[in-house]
Amino acid sequence: MVETNNLIIEEEGAKPLHHVDVPFERATFGMGCFWGIDSLFGATQGILRTRVGYSGGTTSNPVYKDLGDHTEVIEIHYDPKRISYSQLLELFWNNHEYGLCTKIKRQYASLIIYHTEEQKKIAEQSLELERENRAPEEITTEILPCDIFYPAEE
């Protein structure tokens, strides 16, 4: 057994399943319960890894039973040479109910958290396009700057 970049490889000379040294960018989305979206993004080509957790609020150290004003989110590390931020946003818009839970529960809000000004611009353009395409549906998706990501407890 060999350990390389925190990956354990069973056979000497075997290669890791994923490219661990690929430069990546981050994307963070709130799309309802984070377990379903973890499966969606985890199975998408160009996604290097995902983590679920909480973000978008002001409460310190949220946990599942006490989220405060945070939202369940997924943080995605992706290879921008294989999948674009715009393509991730297409998955975002097409795979959750972005107008249902947000008025009732902050926990499952529709949320785009941007990590760069370029992501903010692309997210705002995609929101405007969704509003045009889905009118008269109400879209309650928020776009917020990246702050602290709190990983979900095991």
mmCIF file of C-alpha atoms in Angstrom:
data_model
loop_
_atom_site.group_PDB
_atom_site.id
_atom_site.type_symbol
_atom_site.label_atom_id
_atom_site.label_comp_id
_atom_site.label_asym_id
_atom_site.label_seq_id
_atom_site.Cartn_x
_atom_site.Cartn_y
_atom_site.Cartn_z
ATOM 1 C CA MET A 1 0.000 0.000 0.000
ATOM 2 C CA VAL A 2 1.346 3.433 -0.980
ATOM 3 C CA GLU A 3 0.079 6.837 0.131
ATOM 4 C CA THR A 4 0.447 9.728 -2.303
ATOM 5 C CA ASN A 5 -1.136 13.170 -1.918
ATOM 6 C CA ASN A 6 -3.419 11.725 0.777
ATOM 7 C CA LEU A 7 -4.625 8.914 -1.508
ATOM 8 C CA ILE A 8 -3.984 5.315 -0.603
ATOM 9 C CA ILE A 9 -3.017 3.050 -3.479
ATOM 10 C CA GLU A 10 -3.323 -0.681 -2.930
ATOM 11 C CA GLU A 11 -0.569 -1.863 -5.277
ATOM 12 C CA GLU A 12 2.953 -0.608 -5.675
ATOM 13 C CA GLY A 13 3.159 1.284 -8.973
ATOM 14 C CA ALA A 14 -0.616 1.771 -9.295
ATOM 15 C CA LYS A 15 -1.841 5.243 -10.223
ATOM 16 C CA PRO A 16 -4.451 7.264 -8.328
ATOM 17 C CA LEU A 17 -7.954 7.240 -9.794
ATOM 18 C CA HIS A 18 -8.090 11.024 -9.949
ATOM 19 C CA HIS A 19 -5.608 13.663 -11.016
ATOM 20 C CA VAL A 20 -4.668 15.135 -7.667
ATOM 21 C CA ASP A 21 -2.258 17.800 -8.901
ATOM 22 C CA VAL A 22 -4.548 19.433 -11.487
ATOM 23 C CA PRO A 23 -5.066 23.183 -10.975
ATOM 24 C CA PHE A 24 -8.705 23.774 -10.088
ATOM 25 C CA GLU A 25 -11.286 26.461 -9.484
ATOM 26 C CA ARG A 26 -14.069 26.468 -6.898
ATOM 27 C CA ALA A 27 -17.817 26.825 -7.326
ATOM 28 C CA THR A 28 -20.326 26.810 -4.461
ATOM 29 C CA PHE A 29 -24.076 26.295 -4.776
ATOM 30 C CA GLY A 30 -27.080 25.888 -2.492
ATOM 31 C CA MET A 31 -29.665 23.678 -4.185
ATOM 32 C CA GLY A 32 -31.729 22.134 -1.395
ATOM 33 C CA CYS A 33 -30.491 19.098 0.509
ATOM 34 C CA PHE A 34 -26.775 18.739 -0.205
ATOM 35 C CA TRP A 35 -26.653 14.927 -0.451
ATOM 36 C CA GLY A 36 -28.532 14.708 -3.748
ATOM 37 C CA ILE A 37 -26.502 17.418 -5.405
ATOM 38 C CA ASP A 38 -23.281 15.844 -4.151
ATOM 39 C CA SER A 39 -24.140 12.777 -6.237
ATOM 40 C CA LEU A 40 -25.023 14.920 -9.256
ATOM 41 C CA PHE A 41 -21.817 16.929 -9.312
ATOM 42 C CA GLY A 42 -19.618 14.069 -8.127
ATOM 43 C CA ALA A 43 -20.578 12.091 -11.239
ATOM 44 C CA THR A 44 -19.924 14.976 -13.648
ATOM 45 C CA GLN A 45 -16.837 14.962 -15.868
ATOM 46 C CA GLY A 46 -14.392 17.711 -15.006
ATOM 47 C CA ILE A 47 -15.298 17.709 -11.315
ATOM 48 C CA LEU A 48 -12.232 16.836 -9.272
ATOM 49 C CA ARG A 49 -13.863 16.660 -5.832
ATOM 50 C CA THR A 50 -16.839 17.912 -3.858
ATOM 51 C CA ARG A 51 -17.524 18.773 -0.228
ATOM 52 C CA VAL A 52 -20.851 19.482 1.416
ATOM 53 C CA GLY A 53 -21.357 21.965 4.194
ATOM 54 C CA TYR A 54 -22.892 25.257 5.210
ATOM 55 C CA SER A 55 -22.385 28.827 4.035
ATOM 56 C CA GLY A 56 -24.140 32.087 3.274
ATOM 57 C CA GLY A 57 -24.968 33.059 6.847
ATOM 58 C CA THR A 58 -23.497 34.851 9.832
ATOM 59 C CA THR A 59 -23.695 32.172 12.545
ATOM 60 C CA SER A 60 -20.332 30.818 13.709
ATOM 61 C CA ASN A 61 -19.660 27.077 13.429
ATOM 62 C CA PRO A 62 -23.061 25.864 12.212
ATOM 63 C CA VAL A 63 -23.993 22.182 12.481
ATOM 64 C CA TYR A 64 -26.918 20.307 10.952
ATOM 65 C CA LYS A 65 -29.112 20.606 14.052
ATOM 66 C CA ASP A 66 -28.290 24.297 14.476
ATOM 67 C CA LEU A 67 -27.623 25.975 11.122
ATOM 68 C CA GLY A 68 -28.627 29.437 12.198
ATOM 69 C CA ASP A 69 -29.010 31.494 9.018
ATOM 70 C CA HIS A 70 -26.758 29.296 6.864
ATOM 71 C CA THR A 71 -27.733 27.258 3.803
ATOM 72 C CA GLU A 72 -26.750 23.698 2.923
ATOM 73 C CA VAL A 73 -24.245 24.021 0.067
ATOM 74 C CA ILE A 74 -21.863 22.032 -2.062
ATOM 75 C CA GLU A 75 -18.340 23.244 -2.736
ATOM 76 C CA ILE A 76 -17.049 21.965 -6.066
ATOM 77 C CA HIS A 77 -13.427 21.822 -7.180
ATOM 78 C CA TYR A 78 -13.428 21.648 -10.965
ATOM 79 C CA ASP A 79 -10.972 21.613 -13.832
ATOM 80 C CA PRO A 80 -11.876 24.668 -15.968
ATOM 81 C CA LYS A 81 -10.194 23.028 -18.965
ATOM 82 C CA ARG A 82 -12.789 20.234 -18.856
ATOM 83 C CA ILE A 83 -15.942 21.990 -17.615
ATOM 84 C CA SER A 84 -16.781 25.679 -17.489
ATOM 85 C CA TYR A 85 -18.448 27.691 -14.754
ATOM 86 C CA SER A 86 -21.318 28.339 -17.193
ATOM 87 C CA GLN A 87 -21.797 24.584 -17.622
ATOM 88 C CA LEU A 88 -21.896 24.183 -13.836
ATOM 89 C CA LEU A 89 -24.578 26.877 -13.714
ATOM 90 C CA GLU A 90 -26.611 24.940 -16.302
ATOM 91 C CA LEU A 91 -26.549 21.961 -13.927
ATOM 92 C CA PHE A 92 -27.480 24.303 -11.080
ATOM 93 C CA TRP A 93 -30.542 25.748 -12.835
ATOM 94 C CA ASN A 94 -31.775 22.436 -14.233
ATOM 95 C CA ASN A 95 -31.518 20.337 -11.076
ATOM 96 C CA HIS A 96 -33.356 22.058 -8.228
ATOM 97 C CA GLU A 97 -36.532 23.931 -7.313
ATOM 98 C CA TYR A 98 -35.209 27.462 -7.011
ATOM 99 C CA GLY A 99 -38.446 29.106 -5.959
ATOM 100 C CA LEU A 100 -39.987 26.751 -3.427
ATOM 101 C CA CYS A 101 -38.211 26.371 -0.099
ATOM 102 C CA THR A 102 -36.451 29.684 0.302
ATOM 103 C CA LYS A 103 -39.342 31.602 1.833
ATOM 104 C CA ILE A 104 -39.895 28.880 4.415
ATOM 105 C CA LYS A 105 -36.448 27.514 5.220
ATOM 106 C CA ARG A 106 -33.108 29.194 4.785
ATOM 107 C CA GLN A 107 -31.501 25.752 5.105
ATOM 108 C CA TYR A 108 -32.539 24.779 1.569
ATOM 109 C CA ALA A 109 -32.285 28.166 -0.166
ATOM 110 C CA SER A 110 -31.291 28.505 -3.804
ATOM 111 C CA LEU A 111 -27.878 30.123 -3.605
ATOM 112 C CA ILE A 112 -24.912 30.868 -5.861
ATOM 113 C CA ILE A 113 -21.752 31.796 -3.973
ATOM 114 C CA TYR A 114 -19.122 33.316 -6.224
ATOM 115 C CA HIS A 115 -15.362 33.087 -5.661
ATOM 116 C CA THR A 116 -14.217 35.617 -8.288
ATOM 117 C CA GLU A 117 -15.591 38.724 -9.957
ATOM 118 C CA GLU A 118 -15.771 36.746 -13.215
ATOM 119 C CA GLN A 119 -17.986 34.136 -11.525
ATOM 120 C CA LYS A 120 -20.189 36.922 -10.147
ATOM 121 C CA LYS A 121 -20.644 38.384 -13.632
ATOM 122 C CA ILE A 122 -21.453 34.989 -15.176
ATOM 123 C CA ALA A 123 -23.848 34.129 -12.314
ATOM 124 C CA GLU A 124 -25.706 37.443 -12.644
ATOM 125 C CA GLN A 125 -26.046 36.960 -16.411
ATOM 126 C CA SER A 126 -27.339 33.419 -15.934
ATOM 127 C CA LEU A 127 -29.880 34.578 -13.321
ATOM 128 C CA GLU A 128 -31.176 37.255 -15.675
ATOM 129 C CA LEU A 129 -31.476 34.712 -18.497
ATOM 130 C CA GLU A 130 -33.356 32.298 -16.212
ATOM 131 C CA ARG A 131 -35.759 35.071 -15.206
ATOM 132 C CA GLU A 132 -36.442 35.831 -18.875
ATOM 133 C CA ASN A 133 -36.871 32.166 -19.819
ATOM 134 C CA ARG A 134 -38.981 31.188 -16.810
ATOM 135 C CA ALA A 135 -41.242 34.235 -16.497
ATOM 136 C CA PRO A 136 -43.658 34.550 -14.799
ATOM 137 C CA GLU A 137 -42.121 32.054 -12.311
ATOM 138 C CA GLU A 138 -40.548 33.679 -9.290
ATOM 139 C CA ILE A 139 -36.840 32.937 -8.952
ATOM 140 C CA THR A 140 -35.626 33.488 -5.400
ATOM 141 C CA THR A 141 -31.988 32.529 -6.020
ATOM 142 C CA GLU A 142 -29.466 34.728 -4.227
ATOM 143 C CA ILE A 143 -25.954 35.511 -5.458
ATOM 144 C CA LEU A 144 -23.491 36.146 -2.616
ATOM 145 C CA PRO A 145 -19.720 36.550 -2.290
ATOM 146 C CA CYS A 146 -17.721 33.684 -0.855
ATOM 147 C CA ASP A 147 -17.257 33.952 2.870
ATOM 148 C CA ILE A 148 -16.629 31.038 5.200
ATOM 149 C CA PHE A 149 -17.442 27.471 4.152
ATOM 150 C CA TYR A 150 -18.142 25.183 7.096
ATOM 151 C CA PRO A 151 -17.751 21.495 6.156
ATOM 152 C CA ALA A 152 -20.662 19.307 7.253
ATOM 153 C CA GLU A 153 -20.048 17.060 10.194
ATOM 154 C CA GLU A 154 -19.523 13.336 9.545
#
